[in-house]
Amino acid sequence: MLTLEQVAALAGVSRSTVSRVVNGDPRVSDAARERVEQVIREHHYVPNALARGLASRRTRIIGLLVARSVGVVLTDPFFADVIQGAVSVGNDAGYSVTILMETGDSADIADRIYQRFIRSRHVDGVVIVSSAVEEPILDRLIEDQFPFVLIGRHPNKVVDFVDVDNRAAARDGVAHLLEHGYRRIGIINGPPDLIVAVDRYTGYERALQEAGYRPDPSLSVNSDFTRSGGYRAMTQMLAENANPPDAMFVTGDVMALGVLQALHDQGIRVPEDIAVMGFDGLEETLVSTPVLSTIHQPIREIGATSVGTLIELLEHPDRSPIERYLPHYVQKRRSCGCGMSVVTGSASLPGEHGRS
Amino acid sequence: MLTLEQVAALAGVSRSTVSRVVNGDPRVSDAARERVEQVIREHHYVPNALARGLASRRTRIIGLLVARSVGVVLTDPFFADVIQGAVSVGNDAGYSVTILMETGDSADIADRIYQRFIRSRHVDGVVIVSSAVEEPILDRLIEDQFPFVLIGRHPNKVVDFVDVDNRAAARDGVAHLLEHGYRRIGIINGPPDLIVAVDRYTGYERALQEAGYRPDPSLSVNSDFTRSGGYRAMTQMLAENANPPDAMFVTGDVMALGVLQALHDQGIRVPEDIAVMGFDGLEETLVSTPVLSTIHQPIREIGATSVGTLIELLEHPDRSPIERYLPHYVQKRRSCGCGMSVVTGSASLPGEHGRS
DNA sequence: TTGTAGGCGTTATCAA
DNA sequence: TTGATAACGCCTACAA
């Protein structure tokens, strides 16, 4: 394994010159550059990332931190999309993106990750996905002045974040259900300690209030954003309610698919008996039965933008926090009661079949 | 951000002593150790990973390399399980495990990963998942003497690997279909350049031959291990075959779920009209309709064992290659024609509902 | 345009 | 048991 020093010797120049060539510094003569590049090519020289990082005080690695168990993260298509957007933008800017993973219970996880990757300076900055209102790691990051960007706004800290306006989005979705004439609209939401869950509930509440209704607590359940969680929540709500809802707002598409399944298993027709509105705009909702109406958010772009924002932050450390809101829209399909099965606007139908 | 040097100053000892404390070297007096630990705790000192790596020539990071697009990897439950096993064992041994991700077309990907992570010494070793027969990266790893472990045997290189005996497993599964009396048994397989696909085909062929039959080429299709791929492959086989199969061997459970869907959409009953045998033993097959019979392989253990093997290799660089085969078994459920819907043996049914 | 020299924060090798 | 003192491989002024 060659070192920069050896390359310099072989090319008959100094270390600095090789370093300049490697880093694209223009202050090198064509002749010298050529000789160095020649040697690099011949010997497959690749600079040692650790030495580089130690000297330059940056690793060009960005961490993606999801304070959930590895299993959940890796299977949920939402995270898959976020990650893809993140990796793509990172790579283009010369950064590697790595998922910060640890095993153990979730309280521990954040702690261990903090030690292992952040304080040890393994990554230059982190993108934090789906944080809770009380996220102890945030305070530490701020205290250590460690660069980070949140996916999802924070209610009471001034930090960089990328998000959709979850309150407005939820309000729009529920308003659409109201336009259809539904009046008993239930909600199946994520864990109540997550900011997105709070925001989406607020939007739901607001839409109802604007129409002169008020939420019925017996039609409100918190779940966990998983398919099985949605299934259980819906089943439970039906079992415990003599007076069932005529429409459901489900704050995540994966959960919504579980809800559709639960309704199907109970012999309840969608949308005739109960309408359903999801949230996310995942591709797999196009092949559900019936096709799921949902509030679309640009997930890949969220991942991409968050990394983009972090890179800006890394390269201009003392600029003030940026808040970016990305657009959402209601995808009116079958499950809300709309007649059409074709999507308006952006969503395309790739060669995807066979989902239930 | 404290350095080791500053800790030494605060504790009134030399850098070496601090280093020893940090690394658990016993050759430190209790008094000194105590003082140092005190300072470390008070100031939240964490050693700099880069400096450490540079000096010790190891990062304690293990890379997980899947030569596929990020999207596929992150959504497929097979990889999710492998990764979980890998992270768990790695963490326990003091290693971090990171997924090596790059965007771009797959030929490029391996190349870029090689530069960015391996030659630059960002990781101590790699686990390679699902490699093709022709995997140029293998030759380079061997040439560079870079430590790696394969998940899946290699037909003509002597390397460390962890695998199940895919030929025997496939043979066992198809033999079971034959026991049911099926005679026209088709196969939907993965990409033909993957070693696992070749091996599973061999097993399929062998079972038929042992029973005195020979494979019908019109009942053999290569697909891509995805659900939609399975759906398309099954649909196509039915369309192009006047004489349909009475059973299908599908070499991946995710594909098999697509196959079930395709059969359902065609109004074909499983197992009455066509039986189906999958491969993998994924949890989601427990909630398919009908419950999928499948050849179970211990996926998490495969991930775990591969990292374990790699760590051994890292710590004993010149031991000779180890080949580990993990056990498989046929999970006889409904879709192969077995009457029972309960699994024999290991598979448990966690609180999982609502899958279709 | 090029080279020199110091430093990045550890580990590792010797002496003491 | 402890402490100097080199590495480790690169970057970055600064000087030439």
XYZ file of C-alpha atoms (C1' of nucleotides) in Angstrom:
744
model
C 0.000 0.000 0.000
C 1.632 3.147 -1.285
C 1.847 6.363 0.693
C 1.818 9.891 -0.557
C 5.465 10.144 0.302
C 6.378 7.220 -1.906
C 4.361 8.601 -4.758
C 6.310 11.820 -4.381
C 9.595 9.985 -4.530
C 8.570 8.012 -7.603
C 7.404 11.139 -9.366
C 10.430 13.124 -8.305
C 8.460 15.835 -6.544
C 7.675 16.809 -2.979
C 4.826 15.539 -0.857
C 3.073 18.867 -1.156
C 2.892 18.613 -4.895
C 1.360 15.187 -4.742
C -1.079 16.415 -2.156
C -2.036 19.280 -4.423
C -2.598 16.985 -7.349
C -4.707 14.651 -5.282
C -6.826 17.492 -3.999
C -7.218 19.248 -7.305
C -5.241 22.307 -6.366
C -4.618 24.337 -9.549
C -1.217 25.557 -8.437
C 0.690 22.729 -10.065
C 2.522 22.778 -13.367
C 1.129 20.567 -16.073
C 4.359 18.652 -16.253
C 4.445 17.865 -12.562
C 0.762 17.037 -12.489
C 1.168 14.616 -15.328
C 4.053 12.803 -13.747
C 2.238 12.465 -10.468
C -0.966 11.266 -12.078
C 1.009 8.747 -13.998
C 2.491 7.279 -10.854
C -0.861 7.306 -9.123
C -2.445 5.412 -11.957
C 0.322 2.896 -12.297
C 0.393 2.055 -8.639
C -3.311 2.455 -7.894
C -2.528 4.924 -5.176
C -5.466 5.924 -3.015
C -4.945 8.342 -0.145
C -5.437 6.994 3.333
C -8.743 8.316 4.596
C -7.719 8.308 8.227
C -4.549 10.288 7.765
C -6.440 12.662 5.593
C -9.164 13.090 8.131
C -6.745 13.556 10.953
C -4.832 16.259 9.159
C -7.776 18.074 7.641
C -10.050 17.569 10.602
C -12.861 16.221 8.478
C -13.849 12.793 7.289
C -16.250 13.647 4.490
C -18.612 11.140 5.972
C -22.145 12.017 6.919
C -24.071 9.900 9.390
C -27.734 9.095 9.147
C -29.136 8.623 12.585
C -32.472 6.960 13.154
C -33.207 6.332 16.789
C -35.026 3.085 16.118
C -34.037 -0.508 15.915
C -32.117 -1.530 12.839
C -34.853 -3.873 11.756
C -37.555 -1.255 11.586
C -35.411 1.207 9.731
C -34.205 -1.180 7.122
C -37.581 -2.540 6.220
C -39.674 0.596 6.138
C -39.901 2.001 2.611
C -40.058 5.507 4.042
C -36.526 5.233 5.369
C -35.356 3.479 2.240
C -36.443 6.498 0.237
C -34.923 8.993 2.630
C -31.658 7.116 2.530
C -31.583 6.946 -1.222
C -32.041 10.672 -1.549
C -29.412 11.258 1.079
C -26.816 8.966 -0.445
C -27.352 10.364 -3.875
C -26.775 13.988 -2.905
C -23.950 13.098 -0.571
C -22.067 11.147 -3.196
C -22.426 13.907 -5.730
C -20.811 16.307 -3.309
C -17.993 13.927 -2.488
C -19.372 12.716 0.805
C -20.062 9.192 1.909
C -23.266 8.589 3.759
C -23.435 5.929 6.404
C -26.290 4.649 8.484
C -25.419 4.800 12.139
C -26.559 1.479 13.548
C -26.351 -0.043 16.974
C -28.153 -2.868 18.651
C -29.755 -2.738 22.058
C -32.724 -0.944 23.485
C -33.488 2.400 21.988
C -32.434 4.531 24.933
C -29.046 2.946 24.860
C -28.713 3.089 21.139
C -28.568 6.845 20.818
C -26.021 6.950 23.587
C -23.750 4.376 22.080
C -23.974 5.961 18.677
C -23.074 9.277 20.179
C -19.908 7.894 21.703
C -18.872 5.717 18.881
C -19.457 7.931 15.914
C -19.935 11.492 16.967
C -17.614 12.281 19.830
C -15.001 10.117 18.260
C -15.284 12.293 15.149
C -15.996 9.480 12.805
C -18.505 11.577 10.914
C -18.474 15.251 10.049
C -22.140 15.737 10.746
C -25.401 13.877 11.154
C -28.891 13.920 9.772
C -31.419 12.929 12.374
C -34.571 11.230 11.198
C -37.861 11.297 13.027
C -36.914 12.730 16.347
C -39.037 12.871 19.435
C -39.900 16.052 21.248
C -37.605 14.950 24.016
C -34.465 13.880 22.267
C -31.566 14.076 24.685
C -29.104 13.668 21.882
C -30.095 17.041 20.480
C -28.954 18.883 23.548
C -25.646 17.167 23.443
C -25.144 17.907 19.790
C -25.900 21.538 20.418
C -23.655 21.649 23.445
C -20.814 20.083 21.496
C -21.549 22.354 18.551
C -21.682 19.298 16.376
C -23.218 19.941 12.936
C -26.580 18.309 12.390
C -29.793 18.674 10.464
C -33.170 17.425 11.549
C -35.664 15.751 9.293
C -38.765 17.188 10.834
C -39.114 20.547 12.533
C -38.489 20.973 16.224
C -41.132 22.807 18.244
C -38.870 24.657 20.603
C -35.306 24.663 19.394
C -33.799 26.784 16.675
C -32.093 24.255 14.482
C -31.611 23.444 10.830
C -34.367 21.241 9.550
C -36.123 19.943 6.480
C -39.764 19.041 6.659
C -43.149 19.258 5.076
C -45.735 21.355 6.832
C -47.316 18.408 8.581
C -50.065 20.443 10.163
C -51.159 21.973 6.879
C -50.793 18.648 5.094
C -52.920 16.771 7.608
C -55.451 19.575 7.577
C -55.669 19.380 3.771
C -56.160 15.641 3.799
C -58.874 15.686 6.419
C -60.526 18.664 4.736
C -60.775 16.538 1.624
C -62.497 13.798 3.564
C -64.927 16.396 4.897
C -65.660 17.543 1.356
C -66.774 14.024 0.595
C -69.339 14.432 3.325
C -67.802 12.211 5.992
C -68.473 13.422 9.484
C -67.192 10.796 11.880
C -63.548 10.884 10.931
C -61.153 8.849 13.007
C -57.379 9.027 13.196
C -54.695 6.400 13.587
C -51.500 8.176 14.406
C -47.858 7.430 15.207
C -46.300 7.400 18.671
C -47.447 10.499 20.550
C -43.953 11.535 21.549
C -42.916 12.090 17.950
C -43.196 15.610 16.680
C -44.678 14.536 13.365
C -47.433 12.720 15.189
C -48.277 15.773 17.233
C -48.292 17.969 14.162
C -50.476 15.662 12.134
C -52.925 15.433 14.967
C -53.038 19.194 15.153
C -53.856 19.393 11.457
C -56.590 16.804 11.851
C -58.093 18.695 14.726
C -57.897 21.963 12.883
C -59.685 20.655 9.810
C -62.502 19.339 11.937
C -62.804 22.560 13.867
C -62.827 24.652 10.728
C -65.781 22.598 9.590
C -67.513 23.058 12.898
C -66.824 19.611 14.332
C -64.717 18.446 17.186
C -62.623 15.300 17.396
C -64.110 12.281 19.134
C -61.480 10.804 21.486
C -62.855 7.326 20.953
C -61.858 7.618 17.298
C -58.254 8.516 18.015
C -55.569 5.854 18.473
C -51.818 6.044 18.589
C -49.870 3.277 16.925
C -46.327 2.830 15.660
C -46.197 3.435 11.894
C -45.932 -0.285 11.121
C -48.321 -2.324 9.052
C -49.209 -4.672 11.838
C -49.634 -1.701 14.155
C -52.172 -0.196 11.763
C -53.982 -3.488 11.530
C -54.236 -3.820 15.274
C -55.244 -0.209 15.818
C -58.073 -0.407 13.295
C -59.329 -3.714 14.604
C -59.298 -2.381 18.102
C -61.106 0.818 17.224
C -63.879 -1.119 15.531
C -64.199 -3.507 18.438
C -64.432 -0.751 21.000
C -66.787 1.531 19.124
C -70.480 0.911 18.854
C -70.650 3.917 16.600
C -67.968 3.350 13.975
C -66.256 6.061 11.937
C -67.215 6.752 8.338
C -63.670 7.724 7.407
C -60.148 7.233 8.732
C -57.128 9.456 8.543
C -54.046 7.242 8.918
C -50.831 9.205 9.340
C -48.537 6.781 7.528
C -49.052 4.732 4.380
C -47.559 1.555 5.753
C -50.005 1.695 8.646
C -52.754 2.529 6.195
C -52.081 -0.657 4.280
C -52.564 -2.543 7.514
C -55.793 -0.641 8.065
C -57.080 -1.620 4.626
C -56.271 -5.184 5.429
C -58.077 -5.013 8.753
C -61.157 -3.510 7.154
C -61.090 -6.151 4.455
C -60.847 -8.905 7.057
C -63.869 -7.461 8.862
C -65.856 -7.422 5.660
C -65.991 -3.638 5.610
C -65.905 -2.035 2.188
C -63.553 0.813 1.368
C -64.557 3.479 0.596
C -68.279 2.622 0.651
C -68.476 1.854 4.373
C -65.346 3.558 5.620
C -63.081 5.813 3.583
C -59.330 5.896 4.195
C -56.747 8.638 3.708
C -53.091 7.787 4.168
C -49.956 9.872 4.528
C -46.617 9.603 2.703
C -47.360 8.887 -0.921
C -45.387 5.659 -1.062
C -45.302 3.821 -4.339
C -46.776 0.678 -2.862
C -50.045 2.479 -2.204
C -50.672 2.425 -5.942
C -51.215 -1.299 -5.889
C -53.307 -1.614 -2.765
C -56.948 -2.642 -2.910
C -58.500 -0.203 -3.255
C -55.873 2.215 -4.424
C -55.000 4.337 -1.423
C -55.677 8.045 -1.304
C -52.840 9.679 0.520
C -51.084 12.886 1.349
C -47.940 12.899 -0.692
C -44.690 14.210 0.692
C -41.476 14.174 -1.358
C -39.553 11.663 0.707
C -36.482 11.274 -1.440
C -36.205 15.042 -1.727
C -36.444 15.307 2.010
C -33.477 12.987 2.338
C -31.631 14.786 -0.408
C -32.325 18.259 0.914
C -31.361 17.376 4.435
C -27.948 16.177 3.323
C -27.610 19.199 1.084
C -28.378 21.449 4.017
C -25.910 19.630 6.215
C -23.177 20.017 3.641
C -23.869 23.744 3.454
C -23.632 23.839 7.191
C -20.347 21.966 7.165
C -18.876 24.322 4.656
C -20.239 27.509 6.216
C -20.245 26.667 9.905
C -21.502 29.957 11.200
C -24.408 30.705 8.994
C -27.700 30.863 10.811
C -30.094 27.913 10.877
C -32.138 27.204 7.783
C -35.668 25.880 7.862
C -36.847 24.301 4.674
C -40.403 23.237 4.019
C -41.048 20.991 1.057
C -44.417 20.834 -0.707
C -47.090 18.215 -0.116
C -50.274 17.464 -1.988
C -53.307 15.280 -1.594
C -53.320 12.311 -3.947
C -57.021 11.739 -4.519
C -57.519 8.138 -5.461
C -60.083 5.475 -4.705
C -59.957 4.861 -0.974
C -61.218 8.336 -0.043
C -64.239 7.972 -2.253
C -62.981 9.724 -5.336
C -64.082 7.922 -8.492
C -60.917 8.122 -10.457
C -58.112 5.669 -10.066
C -55.543 7.757 -11.888
C -53.275 10.053 -9.999
C -53.070 13.728 -10.709
C -49.657 15.098 -11.345
C -46.262 13.742 -10.539
C -46.689 10.170 -9.448
C -45.738 7.753 -12.172
C -46.459 4.073 -12.296
C -43.241 2.159 -12.788
C -43.270 -1.510 -13.663
C -44.606 -2.467 -10.311
C -47.142 -5.239 -9.998
C -48.280 -7.926 -7.741
C -48.690 -6.053 -4.512
C -51.864 -6.794 -2.728
C -12.965 18.652 22.438
C -10.355 17.236 24.739
C -7.309 15.355 23.510
C -5.479 12.565 25.157
C -2.640 14.945 25.832
C -4.862 17.318 27.763
C -6.305 14.509 29.784
C -2.766 13.523 30.673
C -1.968 17.036 31.803
C -5.108 17.276 33.913
C -4.437 13.936 35.535
C -0.795 14.692 36.030
C 0.444 11.686 34.100
C 1.945 11.045 30.687
C 0.088 10.432 27.451
C 1.135 6.825 27.527
C -0.578 6.224 30.809
C -3.799 7.714 29.575
C -3.562 5.619 26.458
C -3.113 2.532 28.569
C -6.125 3.344 30.671
C -8.256 3.958 27.635
C -7.212 0.680 26.099
C -7.580 -1.388 29.209
C -3.903 -2.142 29.564
C -3.372 -3.734 33.005
C 0.054 -2.207 33.497
C -1.244 0.880 35.267
C -1.267 1.518 39.003
C -4.679 1.771 40.569
C -3.979 5.281 41.708
C -3.050 6.506 38.266
C -5.936 4.690 36.664
C -8.362 6.240 39.041
C -7.130 9.773 38.455
C -7.274 9.345 34.717
C -10.723 7.830 34.740
C -11.891 10.657 36.893
C -10.707 13.251 34.391
C -12.177 11.281 31.513
C -15.551 11.134 33.165
C -15.578 14.756 34.171
C -14.677 16.031 30.751
C -16.481 13.426 28.681
C -13.299 12.567 26.891
C -13.667 10.246 23.910
C -10.604 9.242 21.886
C -10.407 10.452 18.342
C -11.159 7.537 16.091
C -9.091 8.808 13.191
C -5.934 9.336 15.140
C -6.442 6.011 16.735
C -6.942 4.308 13.421
C -3.946 5.986 11.914
C -1.659 4.929 14.700
C -2.989 1.439 15.198
C -3.645 0.723 11.532
C -7.162 -0.442 12.166
C -10.522 1.252 12.320
C -12.640 -1.384 14.004
C -15.207 -0.834 11.320
C -16.562 -3.628 9.183
C -18.167 -2.905 5.859
C -21.174 -4.714 4.471
C -21.005 -4.729 0.721
C -24.008 -5.567 -1.399
C -23.397 -5.023 -5.060
C -26.930 -3.862 -5.718
C -28.704 -0.551 -5.735
C -29.375 0.972 -2.357
C -33.104 0.788 -2.866
C -33.241 -2.939 -3.362
C -31.016 -3.690 -0.432
C -32.819 -1.519 2.026
C -36.272 -2.837 1.267
C -35.611 -6.535 1.015
C -36.285 -8.297 4.317
C -33.537 -10.789 3.542
C -30.885 -8.099 3.737
C -32.527 -6.525 6.747
C -32.091 -9.805 8.583
C -28.530 -10.313 7.443
C -27.661 -6.818 8.553
C -29.231 -7.244 11.942
C -27.257 -10.365 12.623
C -24.107 -8.683 11.412
C -24.518 -5.532 13.479
C -25.342 -7.474 16.563
C -22.247 -9.648 16.498
C -20.034 -6.792 15.387
C -21.129 -4.531 18.200
C -20.593 -7.210 20.773
C -17.017 -7.566 19.622
C -16.394 -3.842 19.637
C -16.740 -3.318 15.914
C -19.024 -0.957 14.095
C -20.762 -2.288 11.041
C -21.549 0.006 8.173
C -23.383 -0.570 4.947
C -21.253 0.446 2.015
C -23.564 2.403 -0.225
C -23.058 4.211 -3.484
C -25.372 5.423 -6.163
C -24.947 4.818 -9.852
C -25.134 1.759 -12.050
C -24.077 -1.450 -10.454
C -20.814 -1.922 -12.362
C -19.685 1.468 -11.190
C -20.884 0.965 -7.671
C -18.476 -1.769 -6.719
C -15.640 0.221 -8.185
C -16.454 3.382 -6.321
C -16.940 1.517 -3.110
C -13.612 -0.117 -3.568
C -11.850 3.202 -3.906
C -13.752 5.051 -1.291
C -13.853 2.548 1.503
C -11.420 -0.226 0.939
C -8.260 1.154 -0.600
C -8.627 4.230 1.530
C -8.626 1.918 4.547
C -11.846 3.160 5.946
C -12.870 -0.322 6.978
C -10.808 -3.167 8.348
C -12.602 -5.794 6.328
C -15.759 -6.468 4.359
C -18.551 -8.971 4.210
C -19.785 -9.472 0.687
C -23.392 -10.428 0.209
C -24.754 -12.330 -2.751
C -21.870 -12.258 -5.131
C -21.895 -13.243 -8.746
C -19.649 -15.902 -10.207
C -17.758 -13.164 -11.957
C -17.153 -10.596 -9.286
C -14.169 -8.495 -10.278
C -13.964 -7.029 -6.821
C -12.981 -10.412 -5.418
C -9.816 -10.559 -7.436
C -8.837 -7.148 -6.269
C -9.495 -7.959 -2.670
C -7.390 -11.057 -2.946
C -4.639 -9.208 -4.780
C -4.599 -6.499 -2.125
C -4.802 -9.133 0.593
C -7.734 -7.277 2.027
C -9.702 -9.297 4.601
C -13.163 -10.349 3.482
C -15.790 -12.998 3.987
C -18.350 -14.081 1.451
C -21.954 -14.793 2.221
C -22.426 -17.640 -0.187
C -19.795 -20.097 -1.326
C -17.611 -19.446 -4.326
C -17.343 -22.206 -6.914
C -13.716 -21.749 -7.846
C -11.886 -19.660 -5.330
C -10.661 -20.679 -1.943
C -12.040 -18.029 0.332
C -13.743 -17.691 3.683
C -17.471 -18.032 3.375
C -20.693 -18.675 5.231
C -23.571 -20.308 3.467
C -26.258 -22.914 3.548
C -25.891 -25.873 1.253
C -28.117 -24.431 -1.431
C -27.949 -27.469 -3.646
C -29.018 -29.836 -0.893
C -31.631 -27.385 0.344
C -33.193 -26.958 -3.080
C -33.062 -30.676 -3.618
C -34.871 -31.279 -0.325
C -37.591 -28.772 -1.139
C -38.255 -30.155 -4.596
C -38.112 -33.696 -3.276
C -40.897 -32.769 -0.913
C -42.997 -31.520 -3.808
C -42.358 -34.800 -5.565
C -43.531 -36.689 -2.490
C -46.831 -34.891 -2.836
C -47.115 -36.429 -6.258
C -46.470 -33.363 -8.394
C -44.691 -34.146 -11.613
C -44.590 -30.971 -13.679
C -42.565 -28.845 -11.323
C -41.474 -25.437 -12.553
C -38.817 -23.137 -11.147
C -38.598 -19.374 -10.829
C -35.045 -18.513 -9.992
C -32.846 -15.482 -9.359
C -30.423 -13.938 -11.843
C -28.429 -16.715 -13.515
C -25.094 -15.069 -12.845
C -25.510 -15.374 -9.095
C -23.949 -18.391 -7.502
C -26.945 -19.065 -5.290
C -29.169 -19.190 -8.336
C -26.917 -21.699 -10.024
C -26.763 -23.841 -6.916
C -30.482 -23.832 -6.339
C -31.091 -24.798 -9.912
C -28.670 -27.659 -9.537
C -30.575 -28.912 -6.506
C -33.857 -28.662 -8.373
C -32.452 -30.596 -11.280
C -30.966 -33.212 -9.012
C -34.226 -33.876 -7.183
C -36.046 -34.359 -10.464
C -33.383 -36.654 -11.794
C -33.334 -38.734 -8.638
C -37.036 -39.265 -9.142
C -36.514 -40.212 -12.743
C -37.708 -36.967 -14.322
C -35.936 -34.296 -16.230
C -36.499 -30.557 -16.057
C -38.692 -28.973 -18.702
C -36.986 -25.809 -19.998
C -40.316 -24.146 -20.623
C -40.962 -24.313 -16.896
C -37.755 -22.542 -15.931
C -37.558 -18.755 -15.670
C -34.938 -16.460 -14.234
C -36.124 -13.422 -12.385
C -34.620 -10.999 -9.876
C -35.682 -11.959 -6.338
C -38.211 -9.110 -6.130
C -41.900 -9.457 -5.561
C -42.875 -7.820 -8.806
C -40.292 -9.951 -10.579
C -41.940 -13.078 -9.226
C -45.335 -11.817 -10.253
C -44.206 -11.143 -13.797
C -42.305 -14.407 -14.126
C -45.299 -16.468 -13.022
C -47.705 -14.593 -15.227
C -45.408 -15.029 -18.179
C -44.878 -18.717 -17.608
C -48.611 -19.315 -17.518
C -49.169 -17.273 -20.640
C -46.524 -19.074 -22.613
C -47.336 -22.605 -21.510
C -50.254 -24.551 -22.861
C -49.337 -27.276 -20.415
C -49.034 -25.538 -17.055
C -47.002 -26.805 -14.105
C -48.646 -28.495 -11.137
C -46.081 -27.110 -8.706
C -43.582 -24.271 -8.537
C -40.267 -24.016 -6.800
C -39.528 -20.338 -6.237
C -36.019 -19.667 -5.003
C -36.815 -16.652 -2.841
C -39.736 -15.940 -0.528
C -40.256 -12.389 -1.677
C -40.576 -13.600 -5.240
C -42.824 -16.391 -4.013
C -45.215 -13.868 -2.515
C -45.425 -12.255 -5.934
C -46.074 -15.674 -7.432
C -48.934 -16.310 -5.017
C -50.392 -12.970 -5.980
C -50.086 -13.726 -9.678
C -51.775 -17.093 -9.253
C -54.533 -15.502 -7.224
C -55.079 -12.861 -9.899
C -55.371 -15.594 -12.515
C -57.949 -17.434 -10.473
C -55.622 -20.346 -9.872
C -55.927 -22.055 -6.488
C -52.895 -22.799 -4.327
C -52.148 -25.595 -3.640
C -55.108 -27.306 -5.329
C -54.212 -26.258 -8.887
C -50.570 -25.336 -8.447
C -48.486 -25.885 -5.344
C -45.749 -23.468 -4.349
C -42.510 -23.918 -2.433
C -40.482 -20.858 -1.502
C -36.959 -20.354 -0.211
C -35.689 -18.294 2.729
C -38.124 -18.799 5.577
C -38.976 -15.143 5.984
C -41.412 -14.215 8.675
C -43.821 -12.577 6.249
C -44.506 -15.928 4.633
C -46.459 -16.890 7.711
C -49.192 -14.442 6.850
C -49.496 -15.056 3.134
C -52.586 -16.660 1.646
C -52.155 -19.543 1.713
C -49.369 -19.850 4.221
C -46.214 -20.398 2.219
C -44.218 -23.588 2.426
C -40.581 -22.685 2.197
C -37.048 -23.840 2.678
C -35.801 -22.146 5.791
C -32.300 -20.813 6.067
C -31.054 -19.046 9.218
C -30.592 -15.601 7.723
C -29.693 -13.673 10.844
C -27.223 -16.339 11.811
C -25.686 -16.113 8.390
C -25.127 -12.407 8.929
C -23.876 -13.000 12.430
C -21.559 -15.828 11.509
C -20.071 -13.990 8.583
C -19.088 -11.065 10.767
C -17.811 -13.450 13.389
C -15.671 -15.167 10.815
C -14.373 -11.871 9.529
C -13.377 -10.791 12.999
C -11.486 -14.031 13.485
C -9.769 -13.374 10.227
C -8.852 -9.851 11.285
C -7.388 -11.055 14.503
C -5.596 -14.059 13.033
C -4.651 -12.875 9.569
C -2.840 -15.938 8.413
C -5.113 -18.737 9.374
C -6.418 -20.704 6.452
C -9.845 -20.039 4.956
C -12.879 -21.314 6.801
C -15.991 -22.612 5.105
C -19.073 -22.688 7.244
C -22.329 -24.291 6.244
C -25.419 -23.499 8.298
C -28.418 -25.804 8.491
C -31.597 -25.494 6.472
C -34.917 -27.287 6.744
C -38.142 -27.525 4.800
C -41.017 -25.685 6.449
C -44.022 -27.718 5.375
C -47.058 -25.507 5.436
C -50.124 -25.029 3.290
C -48.917 -23.922 -0.135
C -47.128 -27.180 -0.921
C -50.206 -29.196 -0.219
C -49.541 -30.157 3.358
C -52.660 -30.028 5.440
C -51.355 -28.392 8.544
C -50.960 -24.694 8.931
C -48.673 -24.877 11.930
C -44.952 -24.842 11.553
C -42.758 -27.584 12.816
C -39.844 -26.562 14.901
C -38.081 -23.278 15.298
C -40.221 -20.647 13.638
C -42.215 -18.697 16.157
C -45.163 -16.483 15.421
C -44.529 -13.072 16.943
C -47.300 -10.529 17.167
C -47.412 -10.062 13.465
C -50.726 -9.472 11.741
C -52.256 -7.829 8.810
C -49.933 -8.884 6.043
C -51.715 -9.960 2.931
C 4.942 26.887 -9.123
C 7.426 24.195 -5.676
C 9.317 22.609 -1.337
C 9.996 22.721 3.858
C 8.381 21.854 8.248
C 5.163 21.489 11.710
C 1.109 19.392 13.389
C -3.324 16.450 13.547
C -4.304 12.786 18.168
C -3.151 8.289 18.809
C -0.393 3.925 19.426
C 3.862 1.483 20.042
C 8.655 0.833 21.214
C 12.078 1.523 24.325
C 14.317 2.930 28.386
C 14.098 4.144 32.828
C 4.665 0.871 36.508
C 5.849 5.018 33.990
C 7.463 8.279 30.485
C 10.017 9.916 26.309
C 9.988 9.567 21.503
C 9.046 7.908 17.130
C 5.944 6.722 13.908
C 1.063 6.668 11.370
C -0.032 9.371 6.355
C -1.668 13.433 5.202
C -2.669 18.720 5.075
C -1.354 23.450 5.305
C 0.820 27.553 6.148
C 4.934 29.669 4.940
C 8.989 30.419 2.540
C 11.524 30.191 -1.603
